[in-house]
Amino acid sequence: MPHVVTQACCADASCVHACPVNCIHPTPDEPDFATAEMLYIDPDVCVDCGACVGACPVGAIVPDDRLAPGEQVFLDLNAVLSTPSRPYPPQAPVPPIRRLERGRGPAGEP
């Protein structure tokens, strides 16, 4: 039972940062973010945690079993937009680990 983004989406990406499994796309670091009319939730990846619901400033995300009759089309739309599957980058790049010398700071200062 995935969550679904409906037409009320404002595409500010608040929900993207709240999602623990990175199932909301496009993310701000993906090339198609600037041209997307709305965000979508990949139903195959969504774990139904609901974190995105509270993060959405306009109430555009609802569980699929609570869609109004006129919103059922968004269930299919979210699924269609998420296919074909493609690898997505992590939400935030992980900086490389730097080894610090004993008694020295990160820039080599004593």
mmCIF file of C-alpha atoms in Angstrom:
data_model
loop_
_atom_site.group_PDB
_atom_site.id
_atom_site.type_symbol
_atom_site.label_atom_id
_atom_site.label_comp_id
_atom_site.label_asym_id
_atom_site.label_seq_id
_atom_site.Cartn_x
_atom_site.Cartn_y
_atom_site.Cartn_z
ATOM 1 C CA MET A 1 0.000 0.000 0.000
ATOM 2 C CA PRO A 2 2.114 2.936 -1.238
ATOM 3 C CA HIS A 3 1.504 6.608 -0.763
ATOM 4 C CA VAL A 4 0.535 8.696 -3.782
ATOM 5 C CA VAL A 5 1.329 12.261 -4.853
ATOM 6 C CA THR A 6 -1.784 14.030 -6.140
ATOM 7 C CA GLN A 7 -2.293 17.105 -8.304
ATOM 8 C CA ALA A 8 -1.927 19.442 -5.329
ATOM 9 C CA CYS A 9 1.858 18.870 -5.437
ATOM 10 C CA CYS A 10 3.888 22.085 -5.096
ATOM 11 C CA ALA A 11 7.198 20.353 -6.046
ATOM 12 C CA ASP A 12 9.221 22.053 -3.278
ATOM 13 C CA ALA A 13 10.872 18.700 -2.398
ATOM 14 C CA SER A 14 10.079 18.802 1.332
ATOM 15 C CA CYS A 15 8.823 15.240 1.077
ATOM 16 C CA VAL A 16 11.957 14.077 -0.745
ATOM 17 C CA HIS A 17 14.138 14.856 2.252
ATOM 18 C CA ALA A 18 11.713 13.173 4.649
ATOM 19 C CA CYS A 19 11.622 9.855 2.768
ATOM 20 C CA PRO A 20 13.922 7.255 4.364
ATOM 21 C CA VAL A 21 14.035 5.027 1.254
ATOM 22 C CA ASN A 22 14.465 7.676 -1.483
ATOM 23 C CA CYS A 23 11.293 6.684 -3.356
ATOM 24 C CA ILE A 24 10.119 10.213 -4.263
ATOM 25 C CA HIS A 25 11.384 11.562 -7.559
ATOM 26 C CA PRO A 26 12.678 13.584 -9.183
ATOM 27 C CA THR A 27 14.917 14.815 -6.384
ATOM 28 C CA PRO A 28 16.519 18.272 -6.558
ATOM 29 C CA ASP A 29 19.824 16.688 -7.611
ATOM 30 C CA GLU A 30 18.270 14.869 -10.586
ATOM 31 C CA PRO A 31 18.325 16.611 -13.975
ATOM 32 C CA ASP A 32 14.574 16.404 -14.564
ATOM 33 C CA PHE A 33 13.650 18.141 -11.279
ATOM 34 C CA ALA A 34 13.597 21.618 -12.844
ATOM 35 C CA THR A 35 11.166 20.555 -15.574
ATOM 36 C CA ALA A 36 8.890 18.205 -13.615
ATOM 37 C CA GLU A 37 5.274 19.282 -13.227
ATOM 38 C CA MET A 38 4.927 17.168 -10.107
ATOM 39 C CA LEU A 39 6.864 14.703 -7.998
ATOM 40 C CA TYR A 40 5.894 11.045 -7.830
ATOM 41 C CA ILE A 41 6.313 8.108 -5.468
ATOM 42 C CA ASP A 42 7.691 4.826 -6.779
ATOM 43 C CA PRO A 43 5.140 2.274 -5.493
ATOM 44 C CA ASP A 44 7.665 -0.573 -5.665
ATOM 45 C CA VAL A 45 10.089 1.214 -3.335
ATOM 46 C CA CYS A 46 7.666 2.967 -0.942
ATOM 47 C CA VAL A 47 7.611 1.297 2.488
ATOM 48 C CA ASP A 48 4.413 3.084 3.528
ATOM 49 C CA CYS A 49 6.022 4.813 6.522
ATOM 50 C CA GLY A 50 4.085 8.060 6.038
ATOM 51 C CA ALA A 51 7.028 10.375 6.727
ATOM 52 C CA CYS A 52 6.297 12.236 3.494
ATOM 53 C CA VAL A 53 2.714 12.992 4.513
ATOM 54 C CA GLY A 54 3.767 15.193 7.416
ATOM 55 C CA ALA A 55 6.501 16.847 5.361
ATOM 56 C CA CYS A 56 4.220 17.857 2.491
ATOM 57 C CA PRO A 57 3.234 21.521 2.976
ATOM 58 C CA VAL A 58 0.100 21.260 0.808
ATOM 59 C CA GLY A 59 -1.328 17.858 1.794
ATOM 60 C CA ALA A 60 -0.666 16.378 -1.650
ATOM 61 C CA ILE A 61 0.414 12.935 -0.424
ATOM 62 C CA VAL A 62 -2.133 10.374 0.692
ATOM 63 C CA PRO A 63 -2.156 6.593 1.220
ATOM 64 C CA ASP A 64 -3.476 4.816 -1.859
ATOM 65 C CA ASP A 65 -6.460 3.424 0.050
ATOM 66 C CA ARG A 66 -7.596 6.954 0.979
ATOM 67 C CA LEU A 67 -7.676 8.434 -2.517
ATOM 68 C CA ALA A 68 -10.936 10.162 -3.421
ATOM 69 C CA PRO A 69 -12.713 8.710 -6.474
ATOM 70 C CA GLY A 70 -11.436 11.579 -8.640
ATOM 71 C CA GLU A 71 -7.853 11.001 -7.448
ATOM 72 C CA GLN A 72 -7.571 7.311 -8.446
ATOM 73 C CA VAL A 73 -5.854 8.343 -11.670
ATOM 74 C CA PHE A 74 -2.853 9.513 -9.614
ATOM 75 C CA LEU A 75 -2.204 5.966 -8.405
ATOM 76 C CA ASP A 76 -1.576 4.923 -12.005
ATOM 77 C CA LEU A 77 0.253 8.153 -12.825
ATOM 78 C CA ASN A 78 2.749 7.703 -9.970
ATOM 79 C CA ALA A 79 3.364 4.112 -11.118
ATOM 80 C CA VAL A 80 3.818 5.111 -14.768
ATOM 81 C CA LEU A 81 6.206 7.950 -13.928
ATOM 82 C CA SER A 82 8.368 5.592 -11.887
ATOM 83 C CA THR A 83 8.935 3.188 -14.801
ATOM 84 C CA PRO A 84 11.172 2.187 -16.344
ATOM 85 C CA SER A 85 13.201 1.673 -13.228
ATOM 86 C CA ARG A 86 16.469 3.550 -13.180
ATOM 87 C CA PRO A 87 19.183 3.899 -10.596
ATOM 88 C CA TYR A 88 18.904 7.053 -8.541
ATOM 89 C CA PRO A 89 21.719 8.905 -6.845
ATOM 90 C CA PRO A 90 21.750 9.119 -3.063
ATOM 91 C CA GLN A 91 19.947 12.155 -1.683
ATOM 92 C CA ALA A 92 23.116 13.646 -0.282
ATOM 93 C CA PRO A 93 26.644 12.886 -1.431
ATOM 94 C CA VAL A 94 28.776 11.180 1.162
ATOM 95 C CA PRO A 95 32.081 13.000 1.658
ATOM 96 C CA PRO A 96 35.229 10.892 1.664
ATOM 97 C CA ILE A 97 36.628 9.908 5.039
ATOM 98 C CA ARG A 98 39.753 11.824 5.927
ATOM 99 C CA ARG A 99 42.347 10.395 8.223
ATOM 100 C CA LEU A 100 43.485 12.864 10.861
ATOM 101 C CA GLU A 101 46.984 12.725 12.223
ATOM 102 C CA ARG A 102 47.281 12.494 15.964
ATOM 103 C CA GLY A 103 47.427 15.940 17.531
ATOM 104 C CA ARG A 104 46.555 17.742 14.292
ATOM 105 C CA GLY A 105 43.341 19.298 13.065
ATOM 106 C CA PRO A 106 41.714 18.671 9.681
ATOM 107 C CA ALA A 107 43.804 21.320 7.908
ATOM 108 C CA GLY A 108 47.050 20.100 9.464
ATOM 109 C CA GLU A 109 47.115 22.758 12.191
ATOM 110 C CA PRO A 110 48.528 21.715 15.565
#
